mmCIF file of N, CA and C in Angstrom:
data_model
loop_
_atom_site.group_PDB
_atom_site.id
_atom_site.type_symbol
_atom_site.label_atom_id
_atom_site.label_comp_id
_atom_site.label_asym_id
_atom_site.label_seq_id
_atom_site.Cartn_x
_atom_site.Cartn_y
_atom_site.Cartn_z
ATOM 1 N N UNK A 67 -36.847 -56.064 28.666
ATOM 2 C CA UNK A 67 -37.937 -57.004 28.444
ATOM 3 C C UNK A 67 -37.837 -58.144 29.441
ATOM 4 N N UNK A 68 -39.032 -58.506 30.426
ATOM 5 C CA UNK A 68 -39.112 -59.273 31.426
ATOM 6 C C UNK A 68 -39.590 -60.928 30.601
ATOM 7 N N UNK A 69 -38.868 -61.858 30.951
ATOM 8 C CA UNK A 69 -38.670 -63.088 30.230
ATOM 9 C C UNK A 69 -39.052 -63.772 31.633
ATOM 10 N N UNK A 70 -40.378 -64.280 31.846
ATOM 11 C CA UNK A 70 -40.951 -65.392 32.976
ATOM 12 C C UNK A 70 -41.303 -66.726 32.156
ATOM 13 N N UNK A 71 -40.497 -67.628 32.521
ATOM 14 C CA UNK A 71 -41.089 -69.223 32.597
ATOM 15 C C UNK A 71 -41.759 -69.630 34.404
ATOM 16 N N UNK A 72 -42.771 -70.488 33.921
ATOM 17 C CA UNK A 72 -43.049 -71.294 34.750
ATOM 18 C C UNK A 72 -43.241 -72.963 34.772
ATOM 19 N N UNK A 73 -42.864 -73.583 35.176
ATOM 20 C CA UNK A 73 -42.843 -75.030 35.843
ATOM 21 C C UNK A 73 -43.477 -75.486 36.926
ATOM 22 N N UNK A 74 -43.501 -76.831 37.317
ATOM 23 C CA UNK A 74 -44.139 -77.382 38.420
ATOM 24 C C UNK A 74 -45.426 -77.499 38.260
ATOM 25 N N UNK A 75 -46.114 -77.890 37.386
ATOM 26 C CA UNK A 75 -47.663 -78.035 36.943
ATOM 27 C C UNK A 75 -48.001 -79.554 37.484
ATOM 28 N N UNK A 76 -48.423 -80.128 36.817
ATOM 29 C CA UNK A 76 -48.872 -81.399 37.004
ATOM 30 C C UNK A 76 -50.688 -81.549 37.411
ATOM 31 N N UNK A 77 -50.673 -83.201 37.464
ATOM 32 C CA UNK A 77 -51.895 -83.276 37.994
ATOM 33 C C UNK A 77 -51.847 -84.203 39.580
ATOM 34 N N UNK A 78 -52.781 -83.815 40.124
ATOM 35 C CA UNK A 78 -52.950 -84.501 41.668
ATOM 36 C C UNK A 78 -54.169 -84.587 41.900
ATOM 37 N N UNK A 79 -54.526 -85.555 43.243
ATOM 38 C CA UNK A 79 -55.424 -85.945 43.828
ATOM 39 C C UNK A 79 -56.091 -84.730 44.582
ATOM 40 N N UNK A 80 -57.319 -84.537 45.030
ATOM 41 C CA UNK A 80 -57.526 -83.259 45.998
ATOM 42 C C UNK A 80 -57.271 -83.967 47.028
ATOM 43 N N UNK A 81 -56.593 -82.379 47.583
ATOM 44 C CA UNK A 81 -56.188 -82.915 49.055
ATOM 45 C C UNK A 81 -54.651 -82.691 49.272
ATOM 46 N N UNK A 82 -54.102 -83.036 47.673
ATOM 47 C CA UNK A 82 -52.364 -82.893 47.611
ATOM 48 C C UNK A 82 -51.888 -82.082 47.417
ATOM 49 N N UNK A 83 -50.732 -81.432 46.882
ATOM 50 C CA UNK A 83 -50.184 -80.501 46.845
ATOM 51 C C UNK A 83 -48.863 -79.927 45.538
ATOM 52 N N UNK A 84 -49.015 -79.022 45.757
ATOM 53 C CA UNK A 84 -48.051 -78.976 44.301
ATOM 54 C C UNK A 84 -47.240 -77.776 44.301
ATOM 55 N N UNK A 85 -46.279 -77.360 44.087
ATOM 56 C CA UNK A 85 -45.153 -76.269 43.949
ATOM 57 C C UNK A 85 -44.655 -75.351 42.484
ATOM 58 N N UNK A 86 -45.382 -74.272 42.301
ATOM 59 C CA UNK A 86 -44.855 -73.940 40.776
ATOM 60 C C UNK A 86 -44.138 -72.994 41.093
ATOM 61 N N UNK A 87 -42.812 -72.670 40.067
ATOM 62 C CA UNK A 87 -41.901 -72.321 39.891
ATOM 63 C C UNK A 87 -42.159 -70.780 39.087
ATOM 64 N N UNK A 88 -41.416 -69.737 38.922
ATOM 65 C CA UNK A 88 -41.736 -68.808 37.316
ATOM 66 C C UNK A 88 -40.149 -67.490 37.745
ATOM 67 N N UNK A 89 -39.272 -68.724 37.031
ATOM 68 C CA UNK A 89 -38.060 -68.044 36.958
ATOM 69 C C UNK A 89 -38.101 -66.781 36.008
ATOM 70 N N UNK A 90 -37.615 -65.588 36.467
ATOM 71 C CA UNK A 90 -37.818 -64.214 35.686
ATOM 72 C C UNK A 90 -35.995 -63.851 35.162
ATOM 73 N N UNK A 91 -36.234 -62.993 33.818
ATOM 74 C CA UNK A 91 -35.175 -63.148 33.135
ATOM 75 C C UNK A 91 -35.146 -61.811 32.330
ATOM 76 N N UNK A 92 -34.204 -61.067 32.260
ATOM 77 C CA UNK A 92 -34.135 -59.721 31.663
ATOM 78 C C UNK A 92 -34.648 -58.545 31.779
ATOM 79 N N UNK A 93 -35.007 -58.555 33.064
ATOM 80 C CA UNK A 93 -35.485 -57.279 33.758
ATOM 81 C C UNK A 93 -34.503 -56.301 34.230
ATOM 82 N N UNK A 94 -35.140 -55.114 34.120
ATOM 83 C CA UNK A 94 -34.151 -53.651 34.688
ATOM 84 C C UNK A 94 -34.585 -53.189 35.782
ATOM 85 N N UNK A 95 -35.440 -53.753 36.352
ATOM 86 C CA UNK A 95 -35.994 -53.336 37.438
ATOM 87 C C UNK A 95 -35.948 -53.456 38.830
ATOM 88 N N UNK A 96 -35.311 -52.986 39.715
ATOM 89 C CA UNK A 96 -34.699 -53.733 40.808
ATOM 90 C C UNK A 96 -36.167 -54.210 41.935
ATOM 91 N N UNK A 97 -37.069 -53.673 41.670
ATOM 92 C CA UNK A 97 -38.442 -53.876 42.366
ATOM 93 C C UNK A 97 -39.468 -53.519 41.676
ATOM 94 N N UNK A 98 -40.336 -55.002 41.738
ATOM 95 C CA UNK A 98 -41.417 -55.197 40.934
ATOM 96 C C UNK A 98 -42.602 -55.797 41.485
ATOM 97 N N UNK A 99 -44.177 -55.742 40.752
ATOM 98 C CA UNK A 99 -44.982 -57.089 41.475
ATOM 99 C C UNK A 99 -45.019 -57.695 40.830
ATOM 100 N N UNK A 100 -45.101 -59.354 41.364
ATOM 101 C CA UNK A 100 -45.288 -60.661 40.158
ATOM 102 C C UNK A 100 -46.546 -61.064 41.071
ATOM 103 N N UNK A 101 -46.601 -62.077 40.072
ATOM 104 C CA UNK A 101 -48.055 -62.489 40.787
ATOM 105 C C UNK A 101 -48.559 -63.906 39.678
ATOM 106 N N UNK A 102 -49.410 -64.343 40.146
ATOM 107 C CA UNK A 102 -49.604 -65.885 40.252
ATOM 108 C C UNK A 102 -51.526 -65.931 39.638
ATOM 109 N N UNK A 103 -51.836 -65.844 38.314
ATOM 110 C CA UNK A 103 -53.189 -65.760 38.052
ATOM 111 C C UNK A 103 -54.026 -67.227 37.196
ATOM 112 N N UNK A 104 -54.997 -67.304 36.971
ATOM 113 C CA UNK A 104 -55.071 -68.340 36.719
ATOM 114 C C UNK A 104 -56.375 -68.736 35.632
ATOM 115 N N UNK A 105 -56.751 -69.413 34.670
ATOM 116 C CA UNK A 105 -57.636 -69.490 33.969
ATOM 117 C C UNK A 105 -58.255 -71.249 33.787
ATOM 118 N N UNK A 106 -59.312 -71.550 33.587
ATOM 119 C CA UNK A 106 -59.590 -72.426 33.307
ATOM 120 C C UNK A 106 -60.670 -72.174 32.392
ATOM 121 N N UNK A 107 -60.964 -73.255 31.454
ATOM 122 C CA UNK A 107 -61.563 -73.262 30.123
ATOM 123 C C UNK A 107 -62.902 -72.650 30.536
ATOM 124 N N UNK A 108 -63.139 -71.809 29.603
ATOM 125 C CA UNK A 108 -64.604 -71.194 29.806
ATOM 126 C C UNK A 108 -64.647 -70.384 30.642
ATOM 127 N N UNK A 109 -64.030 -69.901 31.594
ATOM 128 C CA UNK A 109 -64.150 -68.845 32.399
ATOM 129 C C UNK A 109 -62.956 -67.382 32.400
ATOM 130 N N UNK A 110 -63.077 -66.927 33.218
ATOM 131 C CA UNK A 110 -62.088 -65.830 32.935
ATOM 132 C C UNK A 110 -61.001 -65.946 33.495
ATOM 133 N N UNK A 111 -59.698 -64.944 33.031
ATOM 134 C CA UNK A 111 -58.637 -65.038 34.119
ATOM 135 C C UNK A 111 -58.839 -64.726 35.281
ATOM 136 N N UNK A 112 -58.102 -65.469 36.795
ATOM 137 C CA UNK A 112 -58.464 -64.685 37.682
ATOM 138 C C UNK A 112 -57.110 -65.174 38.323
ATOM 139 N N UNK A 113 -56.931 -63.741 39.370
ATOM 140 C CA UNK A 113 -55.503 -63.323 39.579
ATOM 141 C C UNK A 113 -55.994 -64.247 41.064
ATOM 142 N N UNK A 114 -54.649 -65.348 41.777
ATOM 143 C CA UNK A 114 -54.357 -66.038 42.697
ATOM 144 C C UNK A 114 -53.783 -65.034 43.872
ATOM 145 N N UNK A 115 -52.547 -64.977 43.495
ATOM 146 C CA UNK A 115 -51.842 -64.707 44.387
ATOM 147 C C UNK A 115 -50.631 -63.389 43.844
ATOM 148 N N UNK A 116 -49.915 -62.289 44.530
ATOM 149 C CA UNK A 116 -49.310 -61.600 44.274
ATOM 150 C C UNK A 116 -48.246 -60.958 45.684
ATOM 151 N N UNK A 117 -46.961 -60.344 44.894
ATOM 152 C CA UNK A 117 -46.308 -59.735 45.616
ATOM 153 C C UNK A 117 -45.354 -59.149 45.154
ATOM 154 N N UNK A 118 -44.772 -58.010 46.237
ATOM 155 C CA UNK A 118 -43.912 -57.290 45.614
ATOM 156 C C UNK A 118 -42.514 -57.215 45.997
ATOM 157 N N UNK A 119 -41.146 -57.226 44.933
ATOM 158 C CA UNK A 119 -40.731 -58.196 45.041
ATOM 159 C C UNK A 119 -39.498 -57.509 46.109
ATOM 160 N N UNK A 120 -39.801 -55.997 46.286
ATOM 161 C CA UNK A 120 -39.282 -55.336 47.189
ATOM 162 C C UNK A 120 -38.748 -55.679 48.863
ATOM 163 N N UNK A 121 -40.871 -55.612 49.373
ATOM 164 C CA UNK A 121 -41.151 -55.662 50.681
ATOM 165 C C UNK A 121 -42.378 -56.115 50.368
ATOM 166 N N UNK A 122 -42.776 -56.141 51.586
ATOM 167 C CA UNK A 122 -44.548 -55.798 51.927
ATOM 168 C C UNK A 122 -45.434 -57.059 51.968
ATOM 169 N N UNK A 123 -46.384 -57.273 52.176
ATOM 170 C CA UNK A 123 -47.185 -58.428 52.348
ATOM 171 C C UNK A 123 -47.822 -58.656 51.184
ATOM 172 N N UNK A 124 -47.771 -60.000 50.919
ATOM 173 C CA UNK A 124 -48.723 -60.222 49.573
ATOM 174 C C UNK A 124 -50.352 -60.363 49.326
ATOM 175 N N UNK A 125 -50.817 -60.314 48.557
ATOM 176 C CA UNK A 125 -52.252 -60.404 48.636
ATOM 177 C C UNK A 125 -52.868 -61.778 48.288
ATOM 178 N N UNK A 126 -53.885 -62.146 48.380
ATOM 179 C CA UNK A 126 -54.427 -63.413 47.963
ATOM 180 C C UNK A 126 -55.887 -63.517 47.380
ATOM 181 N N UNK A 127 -55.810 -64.112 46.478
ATOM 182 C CA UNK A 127 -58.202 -64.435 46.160
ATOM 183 C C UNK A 127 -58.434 -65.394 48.054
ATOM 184 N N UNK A 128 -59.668 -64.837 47.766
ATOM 185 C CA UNK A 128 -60.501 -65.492 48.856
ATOM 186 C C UNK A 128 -60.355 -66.811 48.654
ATOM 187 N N UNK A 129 -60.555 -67.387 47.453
ATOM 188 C CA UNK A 129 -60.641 -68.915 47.175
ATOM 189 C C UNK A 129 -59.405 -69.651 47.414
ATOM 190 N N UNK A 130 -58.271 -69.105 48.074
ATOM 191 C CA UNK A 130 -57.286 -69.695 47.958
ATOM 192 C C UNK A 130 -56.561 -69.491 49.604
ATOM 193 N N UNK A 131 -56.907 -68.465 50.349
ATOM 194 C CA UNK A 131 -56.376 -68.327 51.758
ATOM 195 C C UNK A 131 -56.371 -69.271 52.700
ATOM 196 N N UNK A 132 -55.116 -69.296 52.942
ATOM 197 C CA UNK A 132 -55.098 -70.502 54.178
ATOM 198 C C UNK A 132 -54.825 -71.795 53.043
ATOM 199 N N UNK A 133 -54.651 -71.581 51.838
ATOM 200 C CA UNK A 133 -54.220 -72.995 51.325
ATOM 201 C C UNK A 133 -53.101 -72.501 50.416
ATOM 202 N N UNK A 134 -53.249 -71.197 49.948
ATOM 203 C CA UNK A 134 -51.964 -71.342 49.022
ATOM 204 C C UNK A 134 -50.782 -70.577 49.834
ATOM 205 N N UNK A 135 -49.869 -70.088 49.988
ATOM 206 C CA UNK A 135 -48.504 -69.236 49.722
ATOM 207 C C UNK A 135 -47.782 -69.136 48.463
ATOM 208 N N UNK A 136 -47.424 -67.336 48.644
ATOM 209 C CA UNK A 136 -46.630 -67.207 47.405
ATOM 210 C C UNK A 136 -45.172 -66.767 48.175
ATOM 211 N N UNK A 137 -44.114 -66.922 47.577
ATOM 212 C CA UNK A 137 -42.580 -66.616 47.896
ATOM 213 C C UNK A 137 -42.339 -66.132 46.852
ATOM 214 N N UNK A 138 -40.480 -65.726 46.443
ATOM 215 C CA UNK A 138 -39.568 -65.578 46.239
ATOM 216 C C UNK A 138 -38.403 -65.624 46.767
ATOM 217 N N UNK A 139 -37.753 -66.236 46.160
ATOM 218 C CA UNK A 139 -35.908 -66.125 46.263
ATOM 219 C C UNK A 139 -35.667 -64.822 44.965
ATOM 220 N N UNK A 140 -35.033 -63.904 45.785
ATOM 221 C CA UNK A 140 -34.172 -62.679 45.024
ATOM 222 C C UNK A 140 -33.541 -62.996 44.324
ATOM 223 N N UNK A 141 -32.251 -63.613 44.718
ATOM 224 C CA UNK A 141 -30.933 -64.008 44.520
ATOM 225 C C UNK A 141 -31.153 -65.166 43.212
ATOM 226 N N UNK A 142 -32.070 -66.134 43.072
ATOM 227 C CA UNK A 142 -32.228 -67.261 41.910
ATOM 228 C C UNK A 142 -33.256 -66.197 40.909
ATOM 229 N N UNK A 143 -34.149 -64.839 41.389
ATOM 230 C CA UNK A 143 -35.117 -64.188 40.511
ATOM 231 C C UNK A 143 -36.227 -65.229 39.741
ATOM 232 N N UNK A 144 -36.928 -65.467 41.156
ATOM 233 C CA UNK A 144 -37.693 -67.301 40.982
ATOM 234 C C UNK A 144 -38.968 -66.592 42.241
ATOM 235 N N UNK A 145 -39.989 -66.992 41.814
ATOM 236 C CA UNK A 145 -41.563 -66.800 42.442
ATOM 237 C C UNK A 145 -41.577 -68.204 42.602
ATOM 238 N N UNK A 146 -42.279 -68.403 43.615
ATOM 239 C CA UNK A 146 -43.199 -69.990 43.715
ATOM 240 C C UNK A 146 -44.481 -69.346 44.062
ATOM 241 N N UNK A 147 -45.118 -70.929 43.952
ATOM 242 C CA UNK A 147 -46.699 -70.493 44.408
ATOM 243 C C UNK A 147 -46.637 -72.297 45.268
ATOM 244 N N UNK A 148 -47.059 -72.441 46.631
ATOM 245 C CA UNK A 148 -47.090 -73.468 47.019
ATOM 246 C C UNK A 148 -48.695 -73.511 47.252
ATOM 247 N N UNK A 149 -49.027 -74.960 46.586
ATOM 248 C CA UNK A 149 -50.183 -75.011 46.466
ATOM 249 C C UNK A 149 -51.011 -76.086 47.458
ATOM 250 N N UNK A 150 -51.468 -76.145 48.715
ATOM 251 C CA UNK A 150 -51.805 -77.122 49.692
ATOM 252 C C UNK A 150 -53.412 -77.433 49.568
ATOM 253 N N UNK A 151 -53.731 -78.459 50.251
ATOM 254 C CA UNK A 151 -55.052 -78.650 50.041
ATOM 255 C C UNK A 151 -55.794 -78.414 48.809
ATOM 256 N N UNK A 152 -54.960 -78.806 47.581
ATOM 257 C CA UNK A 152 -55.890 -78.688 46.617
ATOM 258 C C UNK A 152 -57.116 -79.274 46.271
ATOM 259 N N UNK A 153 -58.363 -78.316 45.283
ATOM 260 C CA UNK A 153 -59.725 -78.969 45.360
ATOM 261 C C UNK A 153 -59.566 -79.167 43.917
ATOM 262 N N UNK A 154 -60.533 -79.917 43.230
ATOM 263 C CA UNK A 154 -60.675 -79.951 41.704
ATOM 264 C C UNK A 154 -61.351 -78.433 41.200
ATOM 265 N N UNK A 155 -61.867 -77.321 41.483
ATOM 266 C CA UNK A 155 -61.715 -76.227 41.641
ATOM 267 C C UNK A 155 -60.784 -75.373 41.251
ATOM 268 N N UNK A 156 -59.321 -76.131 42.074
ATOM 269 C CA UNK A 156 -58.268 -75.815 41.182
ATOM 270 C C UNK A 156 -57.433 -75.665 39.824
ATOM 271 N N UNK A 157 -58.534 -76.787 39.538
ATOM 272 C CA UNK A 157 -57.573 -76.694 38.278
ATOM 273 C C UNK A 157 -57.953 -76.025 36.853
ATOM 274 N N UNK A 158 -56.661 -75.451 36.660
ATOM 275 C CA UNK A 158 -56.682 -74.058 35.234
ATOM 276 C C UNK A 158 -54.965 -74.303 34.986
ATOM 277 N N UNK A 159 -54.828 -73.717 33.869
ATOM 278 C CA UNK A 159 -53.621 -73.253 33.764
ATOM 279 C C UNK A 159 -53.073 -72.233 34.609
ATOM 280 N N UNK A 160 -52.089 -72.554 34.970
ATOM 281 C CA UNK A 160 -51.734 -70.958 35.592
ATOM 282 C C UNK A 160 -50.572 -70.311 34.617
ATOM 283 N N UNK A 161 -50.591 -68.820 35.158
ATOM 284 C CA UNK A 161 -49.685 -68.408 34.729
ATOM 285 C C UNK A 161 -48.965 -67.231 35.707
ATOM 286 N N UNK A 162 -47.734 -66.854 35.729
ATOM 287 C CA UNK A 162 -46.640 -66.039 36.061
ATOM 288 C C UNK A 162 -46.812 -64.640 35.252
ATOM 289 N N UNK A 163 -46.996 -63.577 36.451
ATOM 290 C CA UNK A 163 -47.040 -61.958 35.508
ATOM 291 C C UNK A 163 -46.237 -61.383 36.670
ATOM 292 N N UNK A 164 -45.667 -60.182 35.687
ATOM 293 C CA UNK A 164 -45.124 -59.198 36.178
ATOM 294 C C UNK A 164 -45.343 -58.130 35.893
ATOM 295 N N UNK A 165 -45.258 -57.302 36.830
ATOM 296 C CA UNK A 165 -46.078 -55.092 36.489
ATOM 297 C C UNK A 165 -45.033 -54.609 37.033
ATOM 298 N N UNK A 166 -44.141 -54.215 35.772
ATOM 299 C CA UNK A 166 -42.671 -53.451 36.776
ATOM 300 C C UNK A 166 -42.880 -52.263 36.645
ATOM 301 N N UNK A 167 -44.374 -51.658 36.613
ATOM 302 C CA UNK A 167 -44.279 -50.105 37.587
ATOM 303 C C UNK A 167 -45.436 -50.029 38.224
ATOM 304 N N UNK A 168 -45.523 -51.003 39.197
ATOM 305 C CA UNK A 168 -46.308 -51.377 40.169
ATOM 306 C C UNK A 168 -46.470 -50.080 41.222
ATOM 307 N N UNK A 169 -45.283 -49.922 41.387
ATOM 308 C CA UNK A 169 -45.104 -48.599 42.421
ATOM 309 C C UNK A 169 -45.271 -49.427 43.999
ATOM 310 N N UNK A 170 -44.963 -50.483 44.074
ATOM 311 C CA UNK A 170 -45.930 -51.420 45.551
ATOM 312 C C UNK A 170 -46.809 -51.921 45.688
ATOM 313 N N UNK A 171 -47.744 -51.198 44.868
ATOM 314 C CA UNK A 171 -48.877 -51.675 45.411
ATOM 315 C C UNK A 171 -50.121 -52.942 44.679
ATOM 316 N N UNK A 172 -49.648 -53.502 45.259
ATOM 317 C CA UNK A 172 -49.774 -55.045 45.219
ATOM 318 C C UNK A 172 -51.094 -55.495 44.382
ATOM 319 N N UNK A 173 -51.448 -55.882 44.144
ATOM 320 C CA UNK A 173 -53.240 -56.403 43.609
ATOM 321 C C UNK A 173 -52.966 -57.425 42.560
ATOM 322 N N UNK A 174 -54.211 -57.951 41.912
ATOM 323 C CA UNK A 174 -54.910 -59.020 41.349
ATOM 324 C C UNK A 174 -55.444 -58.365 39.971
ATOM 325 N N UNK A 175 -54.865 -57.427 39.794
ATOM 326 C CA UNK A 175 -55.931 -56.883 38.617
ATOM 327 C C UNK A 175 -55.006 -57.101 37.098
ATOM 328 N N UNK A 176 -55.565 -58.241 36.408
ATOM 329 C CA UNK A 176 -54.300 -58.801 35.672
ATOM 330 C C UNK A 176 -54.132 -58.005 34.356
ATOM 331 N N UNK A 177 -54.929 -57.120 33.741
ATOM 332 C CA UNK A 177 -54.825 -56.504 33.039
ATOM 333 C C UNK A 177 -53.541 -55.170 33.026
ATOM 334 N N UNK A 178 -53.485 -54.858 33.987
ATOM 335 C CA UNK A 178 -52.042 -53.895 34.867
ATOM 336 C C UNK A 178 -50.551 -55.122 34.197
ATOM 337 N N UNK A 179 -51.016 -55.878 34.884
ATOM 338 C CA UNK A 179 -49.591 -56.861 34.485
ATOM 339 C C UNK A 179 -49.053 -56.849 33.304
ATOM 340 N N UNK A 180 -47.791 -56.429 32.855
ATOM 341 C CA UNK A 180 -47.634 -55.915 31.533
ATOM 342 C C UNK A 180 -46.554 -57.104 30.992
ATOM 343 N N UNK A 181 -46.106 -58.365 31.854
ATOM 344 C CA UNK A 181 -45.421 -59.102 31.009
ATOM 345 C C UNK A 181 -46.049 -61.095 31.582
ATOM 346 N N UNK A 182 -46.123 -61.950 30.756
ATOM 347 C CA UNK A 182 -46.787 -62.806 31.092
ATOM 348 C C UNK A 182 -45.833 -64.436 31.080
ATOM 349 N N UNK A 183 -45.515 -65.145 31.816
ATOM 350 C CA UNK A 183 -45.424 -66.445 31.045
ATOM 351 C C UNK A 183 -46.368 -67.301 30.236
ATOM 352 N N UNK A 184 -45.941 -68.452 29.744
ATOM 353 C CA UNK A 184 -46.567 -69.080 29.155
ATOM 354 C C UNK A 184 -47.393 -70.173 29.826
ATOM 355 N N UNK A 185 -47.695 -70.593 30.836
ATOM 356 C CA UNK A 185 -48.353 -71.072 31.770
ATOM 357 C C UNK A 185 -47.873 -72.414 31.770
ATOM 358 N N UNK A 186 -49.025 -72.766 32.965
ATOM 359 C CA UNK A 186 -48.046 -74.305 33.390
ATOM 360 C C UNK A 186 -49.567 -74.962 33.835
ATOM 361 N N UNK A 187 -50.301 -76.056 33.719
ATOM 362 C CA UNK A 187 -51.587 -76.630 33.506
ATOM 363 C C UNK A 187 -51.399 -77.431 35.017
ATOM 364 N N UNK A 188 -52.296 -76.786 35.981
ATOM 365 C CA UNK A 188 -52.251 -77.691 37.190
ATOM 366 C C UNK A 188 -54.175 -78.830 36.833
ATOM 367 N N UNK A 189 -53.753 -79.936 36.906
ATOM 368 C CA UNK A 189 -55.327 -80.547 37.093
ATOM 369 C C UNK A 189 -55.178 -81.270 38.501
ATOM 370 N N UNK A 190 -56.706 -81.052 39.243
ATOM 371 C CA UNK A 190 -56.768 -81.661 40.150
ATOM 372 C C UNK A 190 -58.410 -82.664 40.391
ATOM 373 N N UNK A 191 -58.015 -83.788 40.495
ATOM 374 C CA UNK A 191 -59.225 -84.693 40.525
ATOM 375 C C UNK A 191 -59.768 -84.819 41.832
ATOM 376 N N UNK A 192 -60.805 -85.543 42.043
ATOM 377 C CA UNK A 192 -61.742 -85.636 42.770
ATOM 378 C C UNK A 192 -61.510 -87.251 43.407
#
């Protein structure tokens, strides 16, 4: 059973920037995708950012290229999502998923994601 927290929420100005965290915990899986999705009130989930935790290049929403990056450190079993140029647009809760039989291949489709954190509330003002 895959155990993700995430941290680093907060609120900021647009324009600033912010760093979330989603340390993973009790997994058997030596390669997986996590990924970085996001909701705000009234609308639907929608998947940010993803990768796999193998190899390979990660994917991104349109609404976010060229402003966000996603990482990992192996060794701490820790995702970030670095968040630059934020707009008020941005802001939803996010949350931390993992699909440990991804097989590689990478995507946004959050329903696949079979384990979730509890999210972390980024607001961003105007």
């Amino acid at each position: 059973q895959v155990k993700l927290v995430e941290s680093g929420g907060g609120s900021v100005q647009a324009g600033g920037s912010l760093r979330l965290s989603c340390v993973a915990s009790g997994y058997r899986y030596s390669a997986y995708c996590m990924g970085w999705f996001r909701q705000a009130p009234g609308k639907e989930r929608e998947g940010v950012a993803a990768i796999y935790t193998g190899a390979g290049r990660p994917v991104f929403a349109d609404s976010v290229k060229g402003r966000f990056t996603i990482s990992q450190d192996n060794a701490q079993n820790t995702l970030y999502l670095q968040m630059n140029s934020l707009k008020p647009e941005d802001t939803a809760m996010y949350y931390c998923a993992a699909e440990t039989n991804c097989g590689g291949w990478v995507h946004l489709i959050y329903n696949k994601y079979n384990f979730w954190g509890q999210g972390t509330q980024v607001t961003v003002s105007s």
